[in-house]
CSV table of C-alpha atoms in Angstrom, one decimal:
chain,number,residue,atom,x,y,z
R,1,UNK,CA,9.0,6.9,14.4
R,2,UNK,CA,12.4,6.3,16.8
R,3,UNK,CA,14.9,4.1,15.9
R,4,UNK,CA,17.7,2.7,18.4
R,5,UNK,CA,20.8,1.8,16.7
R,6,UNK,CA,19.9,-1.9,17.2
R,7,UNK,CA,16.8,-0.9,15.1
R,8,UNK,CA,18.8,0.4,12.1
R,9,UNK,CA,20.3,-2.7,11.9
R,10,UNK,CA,17.1,-4.7,11.9
R,11,UNK,CA,15.5,-3.5,9.3
R,12,UNK,CA,14.4,-6.2,6.3
R,13,UNK,CA,11.4,-7.0,4.2
R,14,UNK,CA,8.9,-9.3,4.2
R,15,UNK,CA,9.3,-12.4,2.3
R,16,UNK,CA,5.8,-12.2,0.2
R,17,UNK,CA,2.2,-10.5,0.2
R,18,UNK,CA,-0.6,-11.9,2.2
R,19,UNK,CA,-3.6,-12.7,0.9
R,20,UNK,CA,-5.9,-11.3,3.3
R,21,UNK,CA,-3.5,-8.2,4.3
R,22,UNK,CA,-4.0,-7.6,0.0
R,23,UNK,CA,-7.6,-8.1,0.7
R,24,UNK,CA,-7.9,-5.3,3.3
R,25,UNK,CA,-6.0,-2.6,1.2
R,26,UNK,CA,-7.8,-3.6,-1.9
R,27,UNK,CA,-11.3,-3.0,-0.2
R,28,UNK,CA,-9.6,0.1,1.5
R,29,UNK,CA,-8.6,1.3,-2.2
R,30,UNK,CA,-12.2,0.9,-3.2
R,31,UNK,CA,-13.3,3.5,-1.0
R,32,UNK,CA,-10.6,6.0,-1.3
R,33,UNK,CA,-10.7,8.9,-3.8
R,34,UNK,CA,-7.2,9.7,-4.2
R,35,UNK,CA,-5.1,8.8,-7.4
R,36,UNK,CA,-7.9,8.8,-9.6
R,37,UNK,CA,-5.7,9.0,-12.4
R,38,UNK,CA,-4.5,5.6,-11.9
R,39,UNK,CA,-6.8,4.1,-9.5
R,40,UNK,CA,-10.0,5.7,-10.9
R,41,UNK,CA,-11.2,3.2,-14.1
R,42,UNK,CA,-10.3,0.2,-11.5
R,43,UNK,CA,-12.4,1.6,-8.8
R,44,UNK,CA,-15.2,2.0,-10.8
R,45,UNK,CA,-15.0,-1.6,-12.2
R,46,UNK,CA,-14.6,-3.1,-8.9
R,47,UNK,CA,-18.1,-1.4,-8.0
R,48,UNK,CA,-19.5,-3.4,-10.7
R,49,UNK,CA,-17.9,-6.5,-10.0
R,50,UNK,CA,-18.2,-6.8,-6.2
R,51,UNK,CA,-21.2,-8.8,-4.8
R,52,UNK,CA,-22.1,-5.5,-2.8
R,53,UNK,CA,-25.0,-7.1,0.0
R,54,UNK,CA,-21.9,-10.0,0.5
R,55,UNK,CA,-19.3,-7.4,1.0
R,56,UNK,CA,-20.9,-5.3,2.9
R,57,UNK,CA,-19.9,-6.1,6.4
R,58,UNK,CA,-16.2,-6.0,5.4
R,59,UNK,CA,-16.5,-2.0,4.7
R,60,UNK,CA,-18.0,-1.6,8.2
R,61,UNK,CA,-14.6,-2.8,9.7
R,62,UNK,CA,-12.0,-1.3,6.6
R,63,UNK,CA,-12.2,2.3,6.3
R,64,UNK,CA,-10.5,4.1,3.8
R,65,UNK,CA,-7.8,5.5,6.4
R,66,UNK,CA,-6.5,1.9,6.8
R,67,UNK,CA,-6.4,2.6,10.5
R,68,UNK,CA,-8.5,-0.8,10.6
R,69,UNK,CA,-9.0,-3.8,12.9
R,70,UNK,CA,-6.2,-5.9,12.7
R,71,UNK,CA,-7.7,-9.2,13.4
R,72,UNK,CA,-9.4,-8.9,9.9
R,73,UNK,CA,-6.1,-8.8,8.0
R,74,UNK,CA,-4.0,-11.7,9.4
R,75,UNK,CA,-0.4,-12.5,8.7
R,76,UNK,CA,-1.2,-16.0,7.2
R,77,UNK,CA,0.3,-17.1,3.6
R,78,UNK,CA,-3.3,-19.1,2.0
R,79,UNK,CA,-6.9,-18.0,2.3
R,80,UNK,CA,-7.9,-20.8,4.5
R,81,UNK,CA,-5.3,-20.2,7.3
R,82,UNK,CA,-6.0,-16.6,7.2
R,83,UNK,CA,-9.7,-17.4,7.8
R,84,UNK,CA,-9.3,-19.5,10.5
R,85,UNK,CA,-7.0,-17.0,12.0
R,86,UNK,CA,-9.9,-14.4,11.5
R,87,UNK,CA,-12.1,-17.1,13.5
R,88,UNK,CA,-9.8,-17.7,16.4
R,89,UNK,CA,-9.0,-13.7,17.1
R,90,UNK,CA,-12.7,-13.7,17.7
R,91,UNK,CA,-12.5,-14.0,21.9
R,92,UNK,CA,-9.9,-11.7,22.1
R,93,UNK,CA,-11.5,-8.8,20.5
R,94,UNK,CA,-12.2,-6.2,23.6
R,95,UNK,CA,-15.0,-3.7,24.2
R,96,UNK,CA,-12.7,-1.0,23.3
R,97,UNK,CA,-12.3,-2.2,19.9
R,98,UNK,CA,-15.7,-2.5,19.3
R,99,UNK,CA,-16.7,0.9,20.2
R,100,UNK,CA,-13.6,2.4,18.2
R,101,UNK,CA,-14.9,0.2,15.2
R,102,UNK,CA,-18.3,1.0,15.6
R,103,UNK,CA,-17.9,4.8,15.7
R,104,UNK,CA,-15.9,4.6,12.2
R,105,UNK,CA,-18.5,2.1,10.5
R,106,UNK,CA,-20.6,3.6,7.8
R,107,UNK,CA,-23.7,1.3,8.5
R,108,UNK,CA,-25.5,0.0,12.0
R,109,UNK,CA,-23.7,-1.1,14.7
R,110,UNK,CA,-25.9,-4.0,15.4
R,111,UNK,CA,-24.1,-6.4,13.2
R,112,UNK,CA,-20.5,-5.3,15.0
R,113,UNK,CA,-21.9,-5.8,18.3
R,114,UNK,CA,-23.0,-9.5,17.4
R,115,UNK,CA,-19.7,-10.2,15.7
R,116,UNK,CA,-17.8,-9.1,19.0
R,117,UNK,CA,-20.4,-11.0,21.0
R,118,UNK,CA,-19.5,-14.2,19.1
R,119,UNK,CA,-22.5,-14.6,17.5
R,120,UNK,CA,-22.4,-17.5,15.2
R,121,UNK,CA,-24.5,-15.9,12.1
R,122,UNK,CA,-22.2,-12.8,12.2
R,123,UNK,CA,-19.0,-14.7,11.8
R,124,UNK,CA,-20.8,-16.7,8.9
R,125,UNK,CA,-21.7,-13.6,7.7
R,126,UNK,CA,-18.0,-12.3,7.7
R,127,UNK,CA,-16.6,-15.6,6.4
R,128,UNK,CA,-18.7,-15.2,3.4
R,129,UNK,CA,-18.2,-11.6,3.0
R,130,UNK,CA,-14.0,-12.3,3.0
R,131,UNK,CA,-14.7,-15.3,0.3
R,132,UNK,CA,-16.8,-13.2,-1.9
R,133,UNK,CA,-14.5,-10.3,-1.8
R,134,UNK,CA,-11.4,-12.3,-2.4
R,135,UNK,CA,-12.8,-13.8,-5.2
R,136,UNK,CA,-13.4,-10.5,-7.0
R,137,UNK,CA,-10.5,-8.5,-5.8
R,138,UNK,CA,-7.2,-10.8,-5.1
R,139,UNK,CA,-7.7,-14.5,-6.5
R,140,UNK,CA,-7.8,-13.2,-10.5
R,141,UNK,CA,-4.9,-10.7,-9.8
R,142,UNK,CA,-2.4,-12.9,-7.5
R,143,UNK,CA,0.4,-12.9,-9.9
R,144,UNK,CA,0.1,-9.2,-10.6
R,145,UNK,CA,0.1,-8.8,-6.7
R,146,UNK,CA,3.1,-10.9,-6.4
R,147,UNK,CA,5.1,-8.7,-9.3
R,148,UNK,CA,4.3,-5.8,-8.2
R,149,UNK,CA,5.4,-6.6,-4.6
R,150,UNK,CA,8.5,-8.2,-5.8
R,151,UNK,CA,9.5,-5.6,-8.3
R,152,UNK,CA,9.2,-2.8,-5.3
R,153,UNK,CA,11.6,-5.5,-2.6
R,154,UNK,CA,14.2,-5.4,-5.4
R,155,UNK,CA,14.0,-1.5,-6.5
R,156,UNK,CA,14.3,-0.7,-2.6
R,157,UNK,CA,17.3,-3.4,-1.6
R,158,UNK,CA,19.1,-1.7,-4.3
R,159,UNK,CA,18.1,1.7,-2.9
R,160,UNK,CA,19.1,0.4,0.7
R,161,UNK,CA,22.5,-0.9,-0.8
R,162,UNK,CA,23.1,1.9,-2.7
R,163,UNK,CA,22.3,4.9,-0.6
R,164,UNK,CA,21.6,3.4,3.1
R,165,UNK,CA,18.1,3.1,5.5
R,166,UNK,CA,17.4,6.7,5.4
R,167,UNK,CA,16.8,7.1,1.9
R,168,UNK,CA,15.1,3.7,1.5
R,169,UNK,CA,12.6,5.0,3.9
R,170,UNK,CA,12.0,8.5,3.0
R,171,UNK,CA,11.0,7.2,-0.8
R,172,UNK,CA,8.0,5.6,1.0
R,173,UNK,CA,5.8,8.7,0.8
R,174,UNK,CA,6.1,12.2,-0.5
R,175,UNK,CA,6.6,13.9,2.5
R,176,UNK,CA,8.4,11.7,4.9
R,177,UNK,CA,11.9,12.2,6.2
R,178,UNK,CA,14.5,12.2,9.0
R,179,UNK,CA,15.2,14.4,12.0
R,180,UNK,CA,18.1,12.8,13.5
R,181,UNK,CA,17.5,9.0,14.1
R,182,UNK,CA,13.6,9.6,14.1
R,183,UNK,CA,11.5,9.0,10.7
R,184,UNK,CA,9.0,11.4,10.1
R,185,UNK,CA,5.7,11.4,7.9
R,186,UNK,CA,4.3,14.9,7.9
R,187,UNK,CA,0.6,13.3,7.4
R,188,UNK,CA,-1.9,13.2,10.3
R,189,UNK,CA,-3.0,11.6,12.3
R,190,UNK,CA,0.0,12.4,14.8
R,191,UNK,CA,1.6,9.8,16.4
R,192,UNK,CA,4.9,8.9,18.4
R,193,UNK,CA,6.6,5.2,18.3
R,194,UNK,CA,9.6,4.3,19.7
R,195,UNK,CA,11.0,0.8,18.3
R,196,UNK,CA,13.1,0.2,21.2
R,197,UNK,CA,15.3,-2.4,19.5
R,198,UNK,CA,12.2,-4.5,18.2
R,199,UNK,CA,13.4,-3.9,14.5
R,200,UNK,CA,10.7,-3.4,11.7
R,201,UNK,CA,9.6,-5.0,8.5
R,202,UNK,CA,9.2,-3.4,5.2
R,203,UNK,CA,5.9,-4.7,3.0
R,204,UNK,CA,4.8,-2.8,-0.2
R,205,UNK,CA,0.9,-3.1,-1.5
R,206,UNK,CA,0.0,-2.5,-4.9
R,207,UNK,CA,-3.2,-1.3,-3.4
R,208,UNK,CA,-2.1,1.0,-0.5
R,209,UNK,CA,-2.3,5.1,-1.7
R,210,UNK,CA,-1.6,6.8,1.7
R,211,UNK,CA,0.8,7.5,4.4
R,212,UNK,CA,3.0,4.3,5.3
R,213,UNK,CA,1.2,2.5,8.0
R,214,UNK,CA,2.7,1.0,11.4
R,215,UNK,CA,1.2,-2.3,12.6
R,216,UNK,CA,2.5,-5.4,15.3
R,217,UNK,CA,4.2,-7.6,13.1
R,218,UNK,CA,3.7,-11.2,12.8
R,219,UNK,CA,5.1,-12.1,15.8
R,220,UNK,CA,2.8,-9.8,18.0
R,221,UNK,CA,4.5,-7.5,20.9
R,222,UNK,CA,7.6,-9.8,21.3
R,223,UNK,CA,8.7,-9.3,17.3
R,224,UNK,CA,9.7,-6.5,15.1
R,225,UNK,CA,6.9,-4.0,14.1
R,226,UNK,CA,5.3,-4.1,10.6
R,227,UNK,CA,5.5,-1.0,7.8
R,228,UNK,CA,3.4,-1.3,4.8
R,229,UNK,CA,3.5,1.9,2.4
R,230,UNK,CA,2.6,1.8,-1.3
R,231,UNK,CA,4.5,0.0,-3.7
R,232,UNK,CA,6.1,1.8,-6.3
R,233,UNK,CA,3.9,0.5,-8.9
R,234,UNK,CA,-0.1,0.2,-7.7
R,235,UNK,CA,-2.0,-2.5,-9.5
R,236,UNK,CA,-3.8,-1.0,-12.2
R,237,UNK,CA,-0.1,0.0,-13.7
R,238,UNK,CA,0.6,-3.8,-13.8
R,239,UNK,CA,-0.2,-5.4,-17.3
R,240,UNK,CA,-1.9,-8.7,-17.7
R,241,UNK,CA,1.1,-10.2,-19.5
R,242,UNK,CA,4.7,-10.3,-18.6
R,243,UNK,CA,6.4,-7.2,-18.4
R,244,UNK,CA,8.8,-6.6,-21.6
R,245,UNK,CA,11.7,-5.7,-19.2
R,246,UNK,CA,13.0,-5.3,-15.9
R,247,UNK,CA,12.5,-1.7,-15.5
R,248,UNK,CA,8.7,-2.0,-17.0
R,249,UNK,CA,8.1,-4.8,-13.8
R,250,UNK,CA,9.3,-2.2,-11.7
R,251,UNK,CA,7.7,1.0,-12.4
R,252,UNK,CA,5.0,-0.4,-15.0
R,253,UNK,CA,5.1,0.7,-18.7
R,254,UNK,CA,4.3,4.1,-19.0
R,255,UNK,CA,5.8,5.4,-15.5
R,256,UNK,CA,9.0,3.7,-17.3
R,257,UNK,CA,8.4,5.5,-20.2
R,258,UNK,CA,7.8,8.8,-18.4
R,259,UNK,CA,11.3,8.3,-16.5
R,260,UNK,CA,12.9,7.2,-19.8
R,261,UNK,CA,11.9,10.7,-21.2
R,262,UNK,CA,13.2,12.5,-18.6
R,263,UNK,CA,16.9,11.9,-19.4
R,264,UNK,CA,16.3,15.3,-20.8
R,265,UNK,CA,14.4,18.0,-18.9
R,266,UNK,CA,10.6,18.0,-20.1
R,267,UNK,CA,7.5,19.7,-18.8
R,268,UNK,CA,4.2,18.1,-17.6
R,269,UNK,CA,2.8,19.3,-21.1
R,270,UNK,CA,5.8,17.7,-23.2
R,271,UNK,CA,5.6,14.5,-21.7
R,272,UNK,CA,1.7,14.4,-21.8
R,273,UNK,CA,1.7,15.0,-25.6
R,274,UNK,CA,4.9,12.7,-26.1
R,275,UNK,CA,3.1,10.2,-24.2
R,276,UNK,CA,-0.3,10.6,-25.5
R,277,UNK,CA,-2.1,10.7,-21.8
R,278,UNK,CA,-3.6,13.1,-19.8
R,279,UNK,CA,-2.0,15.8,-17.8
R,280,UNK,CA,-3.6,14.5,-14.3
R,281,UNK,CA,-1.9,11.1,-15.3
R,282,UNK,CA,1.6,12.9,-16.0
R,283,UNK,CA,1.2,14.6,-12.8
R,284,UNK,CA,0.2,11.1,-10.7
R,285,UNK,CA,3.5,9.4,-12.4
R,286,UNK,CA,5.6,12.4,-11.8
R,287,UNK,CA,4.5,12.7,-8.2
R,288,UNK,CA,5.7,9.0,-7.6
R,289,UNK,CA,8.7,8.8,-9.4
R,290,UNK,CA,9.7,12.1,-7.3
R,291,UNK,CA,8.8,10.4,-4.1
R,292,UNK,CA,11.6,7.5,-4.8
R,293,UNK,CA,13.8,10.1,-5.7
R,294,UNK,CA,14.3,9.0,-9.4
R,295,UNK,CA,13.1,12.3,-10.8
R,296,UNK,CA,13.3,16.2,-9.7
R,297,UNK,CA,10.8,19.1,-10.2
R,298,UNK,CA,11.0,22.5,-10.2
R,299,UNK,CA,9.0,25.6,-11.7
R,300,UNK,CA,10.3,28.3,-14.1
R,301,UNK,CA,7.4,30.6,-14.4
R,302,UNK,CA,4.4,28.8,-15.4
R,303,UNK,CA,6.3,26.0,-16.6
R,304,UNK,CA,6.8,22.8,-14.5
R,305,UNK,CA,10.0,21.2,-15.5
R,306,UNK,CA,11.4,17.7,-14.7
R,307,UNK,CA,14.4,15.3,-15.2
R,308,UNK,CA,15.6,12.6,-14.2
R,309,UNK,CA,18.1,12.2,-10.9
R,310,UNK,CA,21.5,10.3,-10.8
R,311,UNK,CA,19.5,7.6,-9.3
R,312,UNK,CA,17.2,7.5,-11.8
R,313,UNK,CA,19.7,7.6,-14.3
R,314,UNK,CA,21.3,4.8,-12.8
R,315,UNK,CA,18.3,2.8,-12.6
R,316,UNK,CA,17.7,3.3,-16.2
R,317,UNK,CA,21.0,2.0,-17.1
R,318,UNK,CA,20.8,-1.5,-14.7
R,319,UNK,CA,17.4,-1.9,-15.8
R,320,UNK,CA,16.0,-0.9,-19.5
């Protein structure tokens, strides 16, 4: 993603999470298999709670890689506004989009062809699927979704102020970095975008676990692009009650405890023992903290040693 000087001066954060965008990300997260230590139990519970037959049409549209038809995740602030926007997009759907979506769908393409053909029953079916999934995945958890979103934006704004836009964007993924004024993520699929002065809006999601996703922003081709990336604290790590402190709100209690312990160097096994959690869970937490620039990791023979960075120590001092 190539930035001009004007683009670098026009990077902003989204003001709030959006219900149907988060619903799409939640349905994607249900189908993914990564980060099992964090999302495994959540996925199992979700599979039991979702009304499978009603939600099935959404799974034809929303696939695990997140590269999905944008019409089903509109940038609206309420469920009803979002449903209206989804319906309104129907006449603008193209045959090319149908072919691409049908090729990726796990089920029969007949329902998708009916949807693209403006069949009323198909659109009613989609409306019902969105409502049913929203009631399970988003509505009961909206305060936690907002908490994760707000904590990430607060943290990344601080990072931006202290270390600049390059550090802010590089922390969105372990394989993200910069070559000159080009932001790069070393994960397939490969594509290249020139922002050409349009700017960029950053939006964290507590459900998304993959590479940063680039899409047209709320203003369409005339406005800024939108970059969605995994929030520092995924939804399963956000407690149901209020966090005990600012650091817990940002990182989640266990991840905050990992960072606090790493003021002194520790191995993965020592962290697992001290926190009474599994080795895979420790690895998930340290990977995310490392991607955010809060800890470093190095090998010493068979041992893997972790320690807090200066940025991590600064965060502990400011948010503990």
